Coordinates of C-alpha atoms and ligand atoms in Angstrom, one line a residue:
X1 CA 14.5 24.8 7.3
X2 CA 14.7 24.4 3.7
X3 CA 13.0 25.4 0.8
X4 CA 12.8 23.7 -2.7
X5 CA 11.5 25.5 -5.8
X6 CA 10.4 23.3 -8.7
X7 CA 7.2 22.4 -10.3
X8 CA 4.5 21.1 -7.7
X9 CA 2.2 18.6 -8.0
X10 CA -0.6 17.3 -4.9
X11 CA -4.3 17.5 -3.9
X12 CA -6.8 19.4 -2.4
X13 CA -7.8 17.6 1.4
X14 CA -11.5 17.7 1.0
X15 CA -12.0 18.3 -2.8
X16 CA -13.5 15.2 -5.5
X17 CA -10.7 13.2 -5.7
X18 CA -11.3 12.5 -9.5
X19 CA -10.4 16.5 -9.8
X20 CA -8.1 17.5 -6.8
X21 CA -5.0 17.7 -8.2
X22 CA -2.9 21.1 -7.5
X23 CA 0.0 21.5 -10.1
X24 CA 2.3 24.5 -9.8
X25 CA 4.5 25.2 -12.4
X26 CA 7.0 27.3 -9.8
X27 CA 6.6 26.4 -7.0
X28 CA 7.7 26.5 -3.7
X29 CA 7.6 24.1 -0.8
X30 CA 9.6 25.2 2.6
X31 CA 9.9 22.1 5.2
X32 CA 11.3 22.5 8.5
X33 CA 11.4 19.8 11.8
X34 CA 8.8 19.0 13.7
X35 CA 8.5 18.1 17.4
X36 CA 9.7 14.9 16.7
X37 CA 12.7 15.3 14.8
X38 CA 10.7 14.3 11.4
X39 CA 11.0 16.7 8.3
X40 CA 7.4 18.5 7.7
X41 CA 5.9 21.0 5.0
X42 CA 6.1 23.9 6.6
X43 CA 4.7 25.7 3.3
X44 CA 3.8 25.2 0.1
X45 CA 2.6 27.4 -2.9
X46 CA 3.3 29.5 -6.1
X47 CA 7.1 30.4 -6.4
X48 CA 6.3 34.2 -6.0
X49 CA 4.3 34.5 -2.8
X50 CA 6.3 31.8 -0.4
X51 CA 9.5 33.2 -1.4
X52 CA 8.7 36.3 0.4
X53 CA 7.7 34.9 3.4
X54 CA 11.2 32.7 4.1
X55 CA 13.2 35.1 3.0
X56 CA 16.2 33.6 5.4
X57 CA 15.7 29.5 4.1
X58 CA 18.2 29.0 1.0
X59 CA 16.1 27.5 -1.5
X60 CA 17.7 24.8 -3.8
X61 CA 16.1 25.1 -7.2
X62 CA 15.0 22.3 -9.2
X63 CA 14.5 23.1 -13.0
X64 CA 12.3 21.4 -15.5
X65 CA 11.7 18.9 -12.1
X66 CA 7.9 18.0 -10.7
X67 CA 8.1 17.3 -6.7
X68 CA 5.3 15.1 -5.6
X69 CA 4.2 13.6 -2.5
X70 CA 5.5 9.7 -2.5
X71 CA 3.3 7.1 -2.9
X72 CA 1.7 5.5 -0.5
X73 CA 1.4 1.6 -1.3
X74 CA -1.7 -0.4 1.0
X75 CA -0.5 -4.1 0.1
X76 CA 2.1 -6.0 -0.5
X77 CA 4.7 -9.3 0.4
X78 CA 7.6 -8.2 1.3
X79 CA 8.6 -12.1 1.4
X80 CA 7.4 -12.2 -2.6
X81 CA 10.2 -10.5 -4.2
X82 CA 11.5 -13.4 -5.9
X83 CA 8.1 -14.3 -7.0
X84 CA 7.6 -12.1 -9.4
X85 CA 6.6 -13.7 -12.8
X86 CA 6.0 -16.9 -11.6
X87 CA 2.5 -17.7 -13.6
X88 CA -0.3 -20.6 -12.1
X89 CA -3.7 -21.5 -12.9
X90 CA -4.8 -19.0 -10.4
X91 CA -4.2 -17.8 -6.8
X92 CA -4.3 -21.3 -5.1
X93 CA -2.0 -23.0 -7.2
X94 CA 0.5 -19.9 -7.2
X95 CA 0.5 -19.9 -4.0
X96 CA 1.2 -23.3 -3.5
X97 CA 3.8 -24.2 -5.8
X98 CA 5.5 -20.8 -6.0
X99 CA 4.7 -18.8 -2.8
X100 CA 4.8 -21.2 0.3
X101 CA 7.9 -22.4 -0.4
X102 CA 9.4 -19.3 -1.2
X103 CA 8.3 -17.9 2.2
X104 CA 9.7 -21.1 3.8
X105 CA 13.4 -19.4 3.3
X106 CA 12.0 -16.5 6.0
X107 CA 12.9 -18.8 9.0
X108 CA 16.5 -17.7 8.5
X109 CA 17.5 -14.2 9.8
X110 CA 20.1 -13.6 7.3
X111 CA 17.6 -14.5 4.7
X112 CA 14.9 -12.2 5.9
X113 CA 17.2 -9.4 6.9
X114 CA 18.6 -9.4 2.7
X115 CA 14.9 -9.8 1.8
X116 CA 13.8 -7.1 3.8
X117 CA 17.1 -4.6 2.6
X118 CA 16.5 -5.0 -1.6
X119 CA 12.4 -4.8 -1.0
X120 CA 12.8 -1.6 1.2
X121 CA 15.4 -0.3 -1.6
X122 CA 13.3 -1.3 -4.3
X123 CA 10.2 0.5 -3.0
X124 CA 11.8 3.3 -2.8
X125 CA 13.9 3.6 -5.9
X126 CA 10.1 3.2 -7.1
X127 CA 8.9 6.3 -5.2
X128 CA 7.0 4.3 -3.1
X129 CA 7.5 5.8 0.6
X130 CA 4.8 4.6 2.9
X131 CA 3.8 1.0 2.6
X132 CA 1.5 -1.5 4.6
X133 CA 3.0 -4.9 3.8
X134 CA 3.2 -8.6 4.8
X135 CA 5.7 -10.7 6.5
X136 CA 5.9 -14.4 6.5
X137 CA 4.6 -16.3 9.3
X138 CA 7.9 -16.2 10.8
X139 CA 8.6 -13.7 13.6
X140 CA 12.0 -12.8 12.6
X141 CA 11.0 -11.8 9.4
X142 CA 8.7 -9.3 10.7
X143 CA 11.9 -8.5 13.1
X144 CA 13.9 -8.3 9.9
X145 CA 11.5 -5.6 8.0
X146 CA 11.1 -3.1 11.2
X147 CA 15.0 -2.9 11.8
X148 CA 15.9 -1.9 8.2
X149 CA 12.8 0.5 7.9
X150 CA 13.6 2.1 11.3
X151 CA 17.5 2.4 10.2
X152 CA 15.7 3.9 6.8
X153 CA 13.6 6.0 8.7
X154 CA 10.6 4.5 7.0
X155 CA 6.6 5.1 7.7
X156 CA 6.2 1.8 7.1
X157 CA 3.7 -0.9 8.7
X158 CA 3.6 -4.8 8.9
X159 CA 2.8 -7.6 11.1
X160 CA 3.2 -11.9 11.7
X161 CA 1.2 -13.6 9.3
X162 CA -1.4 -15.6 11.1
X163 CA -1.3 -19.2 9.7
X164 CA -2.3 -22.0 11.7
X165 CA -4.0 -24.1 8.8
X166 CA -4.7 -25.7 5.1
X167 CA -0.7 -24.5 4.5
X168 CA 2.5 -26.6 4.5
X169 CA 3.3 -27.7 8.1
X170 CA 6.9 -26.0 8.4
X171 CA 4.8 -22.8 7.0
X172 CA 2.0 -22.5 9.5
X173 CA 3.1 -20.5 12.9
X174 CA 4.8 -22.5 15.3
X175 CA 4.2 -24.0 18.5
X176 CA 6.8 -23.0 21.6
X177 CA 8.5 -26.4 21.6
X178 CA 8.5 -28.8 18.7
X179 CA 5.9 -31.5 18.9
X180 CA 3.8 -28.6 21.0
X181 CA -0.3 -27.6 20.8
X182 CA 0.3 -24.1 21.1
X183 CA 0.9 -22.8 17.8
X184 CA -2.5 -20.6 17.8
X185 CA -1.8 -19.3 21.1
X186 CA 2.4 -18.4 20.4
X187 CA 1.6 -16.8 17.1
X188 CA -1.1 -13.9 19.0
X189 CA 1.4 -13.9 22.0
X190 CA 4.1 -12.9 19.0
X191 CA 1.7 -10.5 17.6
X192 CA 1.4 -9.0 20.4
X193 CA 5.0 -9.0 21.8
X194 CA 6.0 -7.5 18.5
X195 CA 3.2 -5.1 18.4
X196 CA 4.5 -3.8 22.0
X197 CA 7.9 -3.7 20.6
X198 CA 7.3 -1.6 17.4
X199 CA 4.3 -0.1 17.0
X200 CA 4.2 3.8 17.4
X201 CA 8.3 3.0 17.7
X202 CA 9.9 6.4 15.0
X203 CA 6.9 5.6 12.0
X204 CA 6.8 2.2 12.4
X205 CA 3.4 0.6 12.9
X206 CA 1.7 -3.0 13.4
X207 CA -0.6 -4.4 11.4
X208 CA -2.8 -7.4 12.9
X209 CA -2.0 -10.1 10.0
X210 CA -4.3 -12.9 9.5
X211 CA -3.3 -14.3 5.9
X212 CA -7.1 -14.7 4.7
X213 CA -9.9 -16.7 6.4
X214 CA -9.5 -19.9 5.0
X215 CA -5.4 -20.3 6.7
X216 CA -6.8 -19.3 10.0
X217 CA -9.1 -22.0 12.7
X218 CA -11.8 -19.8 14.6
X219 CA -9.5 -19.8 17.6
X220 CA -7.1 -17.5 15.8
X221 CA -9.3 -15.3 14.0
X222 CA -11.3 -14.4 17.8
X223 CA -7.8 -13.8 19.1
X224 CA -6.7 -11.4 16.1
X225 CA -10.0 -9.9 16.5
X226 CA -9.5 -9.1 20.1
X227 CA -5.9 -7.8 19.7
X228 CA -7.9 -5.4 17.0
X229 CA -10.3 -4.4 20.4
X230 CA -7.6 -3.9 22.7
X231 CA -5.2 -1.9 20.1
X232 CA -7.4 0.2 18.5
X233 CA -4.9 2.1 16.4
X234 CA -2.7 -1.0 15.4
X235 CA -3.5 -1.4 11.7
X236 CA -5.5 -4.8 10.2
X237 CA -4.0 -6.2 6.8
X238 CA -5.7 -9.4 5.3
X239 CA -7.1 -10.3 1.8
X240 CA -11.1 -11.2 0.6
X241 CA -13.0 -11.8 -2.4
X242 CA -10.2 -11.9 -4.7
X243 CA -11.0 -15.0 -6.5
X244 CA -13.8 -17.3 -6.8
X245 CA -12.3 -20.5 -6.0
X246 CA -11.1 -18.6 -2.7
X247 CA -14.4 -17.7 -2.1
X248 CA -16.1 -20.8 -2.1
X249 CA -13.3 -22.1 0.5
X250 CA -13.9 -19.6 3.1
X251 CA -17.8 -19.9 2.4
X252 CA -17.4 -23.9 3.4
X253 CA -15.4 -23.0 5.8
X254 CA -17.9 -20.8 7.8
X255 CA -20.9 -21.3 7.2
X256 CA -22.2 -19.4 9.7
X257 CA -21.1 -16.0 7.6
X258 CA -23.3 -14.4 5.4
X259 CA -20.1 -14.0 3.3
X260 CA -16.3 -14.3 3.4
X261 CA -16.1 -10.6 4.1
X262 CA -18.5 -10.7 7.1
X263 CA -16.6 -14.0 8.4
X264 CA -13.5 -11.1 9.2
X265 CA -16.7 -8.9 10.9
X266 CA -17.8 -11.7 12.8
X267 CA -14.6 -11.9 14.3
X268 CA -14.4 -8.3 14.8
X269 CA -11.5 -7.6 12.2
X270 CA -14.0 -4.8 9.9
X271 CA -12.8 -1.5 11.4
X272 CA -11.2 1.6 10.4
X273 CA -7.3 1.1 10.0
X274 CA -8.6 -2.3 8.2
X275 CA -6.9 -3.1 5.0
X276 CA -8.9 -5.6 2.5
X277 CA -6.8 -6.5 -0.4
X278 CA -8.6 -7.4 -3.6
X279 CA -12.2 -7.0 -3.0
X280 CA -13.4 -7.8 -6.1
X281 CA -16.4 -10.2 -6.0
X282 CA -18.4 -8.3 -4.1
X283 CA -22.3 -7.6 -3.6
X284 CA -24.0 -4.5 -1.8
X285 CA -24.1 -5.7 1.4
X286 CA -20.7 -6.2 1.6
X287 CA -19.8 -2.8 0.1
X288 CA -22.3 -1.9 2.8
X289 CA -20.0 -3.4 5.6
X290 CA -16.9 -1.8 4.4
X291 CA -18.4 1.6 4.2
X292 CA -20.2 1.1 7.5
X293 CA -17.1 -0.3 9.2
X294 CA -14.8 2.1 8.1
X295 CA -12.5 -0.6 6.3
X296 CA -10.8 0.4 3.0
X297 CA -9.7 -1.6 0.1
X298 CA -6.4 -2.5 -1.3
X299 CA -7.0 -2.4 -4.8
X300 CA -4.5 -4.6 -6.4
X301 CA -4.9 -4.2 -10.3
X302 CA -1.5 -5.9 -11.6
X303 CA -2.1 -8.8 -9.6
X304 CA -5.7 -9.0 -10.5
X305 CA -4.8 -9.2 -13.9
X306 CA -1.6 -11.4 -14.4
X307 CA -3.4 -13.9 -11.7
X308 CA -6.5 -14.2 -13.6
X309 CA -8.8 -12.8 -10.5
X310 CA -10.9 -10.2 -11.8
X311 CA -11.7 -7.1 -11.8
X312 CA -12.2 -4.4 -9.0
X313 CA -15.3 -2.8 -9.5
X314 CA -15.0 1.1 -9.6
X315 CA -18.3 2.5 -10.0
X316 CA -20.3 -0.4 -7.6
X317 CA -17.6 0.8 -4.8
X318 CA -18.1 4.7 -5.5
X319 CA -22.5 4.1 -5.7
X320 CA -22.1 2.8 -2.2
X321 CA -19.3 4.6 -1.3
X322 CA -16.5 2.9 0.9
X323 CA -13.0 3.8 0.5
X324 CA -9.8 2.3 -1.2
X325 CA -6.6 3.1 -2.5
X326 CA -4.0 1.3 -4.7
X327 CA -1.1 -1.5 -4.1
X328 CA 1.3 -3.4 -5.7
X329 CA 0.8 -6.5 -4.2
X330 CA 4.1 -7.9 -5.1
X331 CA 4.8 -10.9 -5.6
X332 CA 1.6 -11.5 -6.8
X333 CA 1.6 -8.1 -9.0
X334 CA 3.8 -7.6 -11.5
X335 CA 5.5 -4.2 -10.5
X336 CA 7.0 -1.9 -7.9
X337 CA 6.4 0.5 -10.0
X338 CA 3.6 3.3 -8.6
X339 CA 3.4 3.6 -12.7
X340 CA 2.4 0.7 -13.6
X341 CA -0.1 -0.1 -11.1
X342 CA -1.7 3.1 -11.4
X343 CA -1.8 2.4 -15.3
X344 CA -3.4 -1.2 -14.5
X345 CA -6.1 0.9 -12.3
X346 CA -7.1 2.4 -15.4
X347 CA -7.3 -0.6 -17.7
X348 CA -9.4 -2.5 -14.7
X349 CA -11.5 1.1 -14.7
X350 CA -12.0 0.5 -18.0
X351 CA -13.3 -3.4 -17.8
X352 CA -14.8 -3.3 -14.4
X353 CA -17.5 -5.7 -13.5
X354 CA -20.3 -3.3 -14.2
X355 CA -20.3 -2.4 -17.9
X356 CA -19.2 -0.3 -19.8
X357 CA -16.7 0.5 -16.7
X358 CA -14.9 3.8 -16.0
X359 CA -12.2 6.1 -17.6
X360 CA -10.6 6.9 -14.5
X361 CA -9.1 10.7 -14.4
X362 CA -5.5 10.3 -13.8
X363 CA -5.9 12.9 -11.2
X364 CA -7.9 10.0 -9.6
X365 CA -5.7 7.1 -10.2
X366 CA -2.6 8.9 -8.4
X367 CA -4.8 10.4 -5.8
X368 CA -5.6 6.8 -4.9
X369 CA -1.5 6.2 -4.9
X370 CA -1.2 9.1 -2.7
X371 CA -3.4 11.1 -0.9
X372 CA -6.2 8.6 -0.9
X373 CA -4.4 5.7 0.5
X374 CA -3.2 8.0 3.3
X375 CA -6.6 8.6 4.2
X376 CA -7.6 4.6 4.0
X377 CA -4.9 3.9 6.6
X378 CA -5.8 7.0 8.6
X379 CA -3.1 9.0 8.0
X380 CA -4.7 12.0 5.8
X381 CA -2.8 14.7 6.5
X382 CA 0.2 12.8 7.9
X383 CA 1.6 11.6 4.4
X384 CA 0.5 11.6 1.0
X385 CA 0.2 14.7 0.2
X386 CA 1.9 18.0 0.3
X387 CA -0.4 20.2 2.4
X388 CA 1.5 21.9 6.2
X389 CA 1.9 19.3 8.3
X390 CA 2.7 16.5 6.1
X391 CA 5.6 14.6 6.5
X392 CA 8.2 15.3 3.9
X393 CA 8.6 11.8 1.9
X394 CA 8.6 13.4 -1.6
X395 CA 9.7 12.1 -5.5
X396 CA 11.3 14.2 -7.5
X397 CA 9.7 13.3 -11.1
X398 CA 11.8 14.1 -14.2
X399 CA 9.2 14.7 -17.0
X400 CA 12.4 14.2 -19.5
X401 CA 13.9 10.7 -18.1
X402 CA 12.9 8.9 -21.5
X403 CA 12.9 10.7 -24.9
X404 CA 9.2 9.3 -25.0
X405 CA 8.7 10.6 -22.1
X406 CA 10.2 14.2 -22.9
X407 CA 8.5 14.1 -26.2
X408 CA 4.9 13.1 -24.9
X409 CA 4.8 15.6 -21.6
X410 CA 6.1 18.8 -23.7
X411 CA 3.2 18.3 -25.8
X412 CA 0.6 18.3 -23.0
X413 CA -2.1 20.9 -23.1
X414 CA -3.3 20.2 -19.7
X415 CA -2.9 18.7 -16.5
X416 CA -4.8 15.6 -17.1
X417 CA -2.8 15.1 -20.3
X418 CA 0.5 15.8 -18.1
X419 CA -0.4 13.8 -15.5
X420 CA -1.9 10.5 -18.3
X421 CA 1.7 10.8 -20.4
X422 CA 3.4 9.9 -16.9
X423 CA 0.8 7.6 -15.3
X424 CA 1.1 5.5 -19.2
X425 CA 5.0 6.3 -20.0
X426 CA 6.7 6.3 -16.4
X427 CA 8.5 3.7 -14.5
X428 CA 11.1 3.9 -12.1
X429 CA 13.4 5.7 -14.6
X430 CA 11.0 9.0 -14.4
X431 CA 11.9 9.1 -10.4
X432 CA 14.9 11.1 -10.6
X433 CA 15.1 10.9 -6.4
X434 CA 13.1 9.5 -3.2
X435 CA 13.2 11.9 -0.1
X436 CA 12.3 10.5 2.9
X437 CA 11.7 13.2 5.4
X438 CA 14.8 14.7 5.8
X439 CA 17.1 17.5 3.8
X440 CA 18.0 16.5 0.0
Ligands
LIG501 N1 -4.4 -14.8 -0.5 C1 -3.7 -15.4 0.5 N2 -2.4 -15.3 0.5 C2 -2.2 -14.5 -0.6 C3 -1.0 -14.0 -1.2 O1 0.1 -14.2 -0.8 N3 -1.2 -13.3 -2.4 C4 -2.4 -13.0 -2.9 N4 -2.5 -12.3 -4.0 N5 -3.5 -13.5 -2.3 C5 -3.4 -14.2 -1.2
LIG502 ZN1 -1.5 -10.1 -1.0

């Protein structure tokens, strides 16, 4: 066991998540091995009244240090790295003329496996430690991602991205021979054949990949839908509503949905441990479906904004009340930074779609990093958070990285203001160190 004594910040399970944030300015948190082999908190609390309690654990002291739960990222490209920056009309042109070809490089091993190496490092230079991200449509790039999370010891979960139309030939999933008609077919066998192979393998898990609807014929969105049936705690990862050009495609496409949302429940891919990113043109009956359905949103605000989409809409999603939690969405955000994503939560708070918006409590906007993603991807309890029982993937926040940053924070007067000066000042220079569940 071990024991760590520095100032602690994390959230009350069941509380408001606008106001659940615990800070401790000495505190105490004891983790020990579960059955498993994984790192857990074992204890956590003021400095004073844990001590006692371990009185055999050394306790490695951390001064003027804030130890956090690490963030928990629902959506992102692991293929998008060098995609960064790369600006477009709008979604369908970026992804044309930047993004397909970029991903065309993942049918090399040796590309995907150095891909997959500096994303993994980046994330968690960034603090990010759990993350639900996409592959290509290539299986050895979801091969790729698993063996260098797995050799990381990583909760991390992806999939194959289902593709079999309206994208460049050599991107769409492949038939078994060349020249074949099986493509549709071979890319849920692969789904399946890697989800037997990794999911549930250390803290790896599979997420059930269909790009969006308007990349996918019927015939593959029925068979993702029944992989969803018959694996009930495999993960679902996709995109809707995020802009309204891509709207109007998977509307024409079919017609037979009362909206591009329902087109996923149609097919049976609205569930619990279903991941949405975007979700931003929305109307009450699909907030009804994603509340009803247990589906959760990946909000995406740096993407939103650099690719012109829109804005998520904070108070129309909490009036009908379905859940969501925040993401990078690199390559299509701007930033692996937990930081600045949280910060572009606020600003899209701020617009939303309903006027006058939000101010979102900072408390909030790093709950949804945290804690609240957790609990969109089911795992509440499990990471995200620093109650007994949680994995220990922590950051260890310097307050003092920057001179802003040191100048700002030792004038705060509360913990919203402590908590704003980081969420507005921070970037990866403010995480001092990324632990994932194991000793320091
Ligand atoms: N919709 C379909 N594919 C993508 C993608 O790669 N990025 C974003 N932002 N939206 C998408
Ligand atoms: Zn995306």
């Amino acid at each position: 066991m071990r024991a760590y004594r520095a100032a602690l910040l994390y959230f009350k399970p069941d509380a408001d998540p606008r106001d659940s944030a615990v800070y401790l300015d000495d505190g105490l948190l004891v983790t020990g091995p579960n059955a498993q082999g994984t790192q857990v908190v074992q204890a956590v609390g003021p400095y004073r009244d844990v001590a006692v309690r371990y009185p055999q654990v050394p306790v490695q002291h951390f001064p003027g240090r804030i130890i956090a739960p690490g963030f928990v990222d629902l959506h992102s490209h692991y293929p998008q790295t060098n995609v960064i920056g790369s600006p477009a009309d709008g979604l369908l042109p970026w992804l044309e003329h930047y993004t397909f070809p970029e991903e065309k490089c993942f049918s090399a091993p040796d590309y995907c496996a150095q891909a997959a190496a500096f994303f993994i490092a980046e994330m968690l230079r960034n603090g990010v430690t759990t993350m639900l991200t996409f592959a290509t449509s290539h299986p050895a790039s979801v091969q790729a991602l698993f063996a260098e999370a797995q050799k990381q010891r990583l909760r991390l979960i992806t999939g194959l991205c289902l593709m079999d139309r309206h994208a460049p030939p050599d991107l769409l999933n492949q038939p078994s021979a060349p020249g074949g008609s099986d493509a549709t077919e071979r890319s849920l066998i692969d789904s399946e054949t890697l989800l037997q192979t990794w999911h549930g393998v250390d803290r790896l898990g599979y997420a059930i990949t269909p790009r969006f609807a308007p990349t996918s014929s019927d015939a593959q969105l029925r068979g993702a839908g029944d992989l969803a049936t018959r694996y009930p705690d495999a993960w679902i990862q996709s995109h809707v509503a995020e802009n309204h050009e891509g709207i109007a495609w998977a509307r024409d496409l079919f017609p037979a949905s009362d909206s591009y949302l329902s087109t996923y429940g149609d097919f049976g891919l609205l569930r619990q441990r279903a991941i949405y990113a975007h979700c931003i043109h929305f109307d009450d009956a699909d907030r009804a479906l994603m509340r009803d359905s247990g589906a959760a949103a990946a909000v995406c605000p740096t993407s939103n904004l650099f690719l012109g989409s829109g804005f998520f809409d904070y108070v129309e999603a909490d009036r009908v009340g379905f859940q969501y939690g925040l993401a990078n969405d690199v390559g299509g955000g701007t930033s692996f930074s937990p930081f600045h994503t949280m910060l572009a939560a606020y600003y899209v708070g701020r617009e939303g779609q309903t006027k006058p918006g939000v101010s979102l409590s900072p408390q909030h906007v790093w709950w949804q990093h945290t804690a609240g993603a957790a609990q969109a991807l089911g795992l509440a309890g499990v990471v995200g958070n620093l109650q007994p029982g949680c994995e220990a993937d922590l950051v260890v926040l310097n307050p003092q990285a920057t001179p802003l940053l040191a100048r700002r924070t030792a004038q705060a007067a509360s913990l919203d203001e402590l908590l704003f000066a980081m969420v507005v000042l921070g970037d990866d220079r403010l995480v001092e160190k990324t632990v994932i569940s194991q000793a320091f």
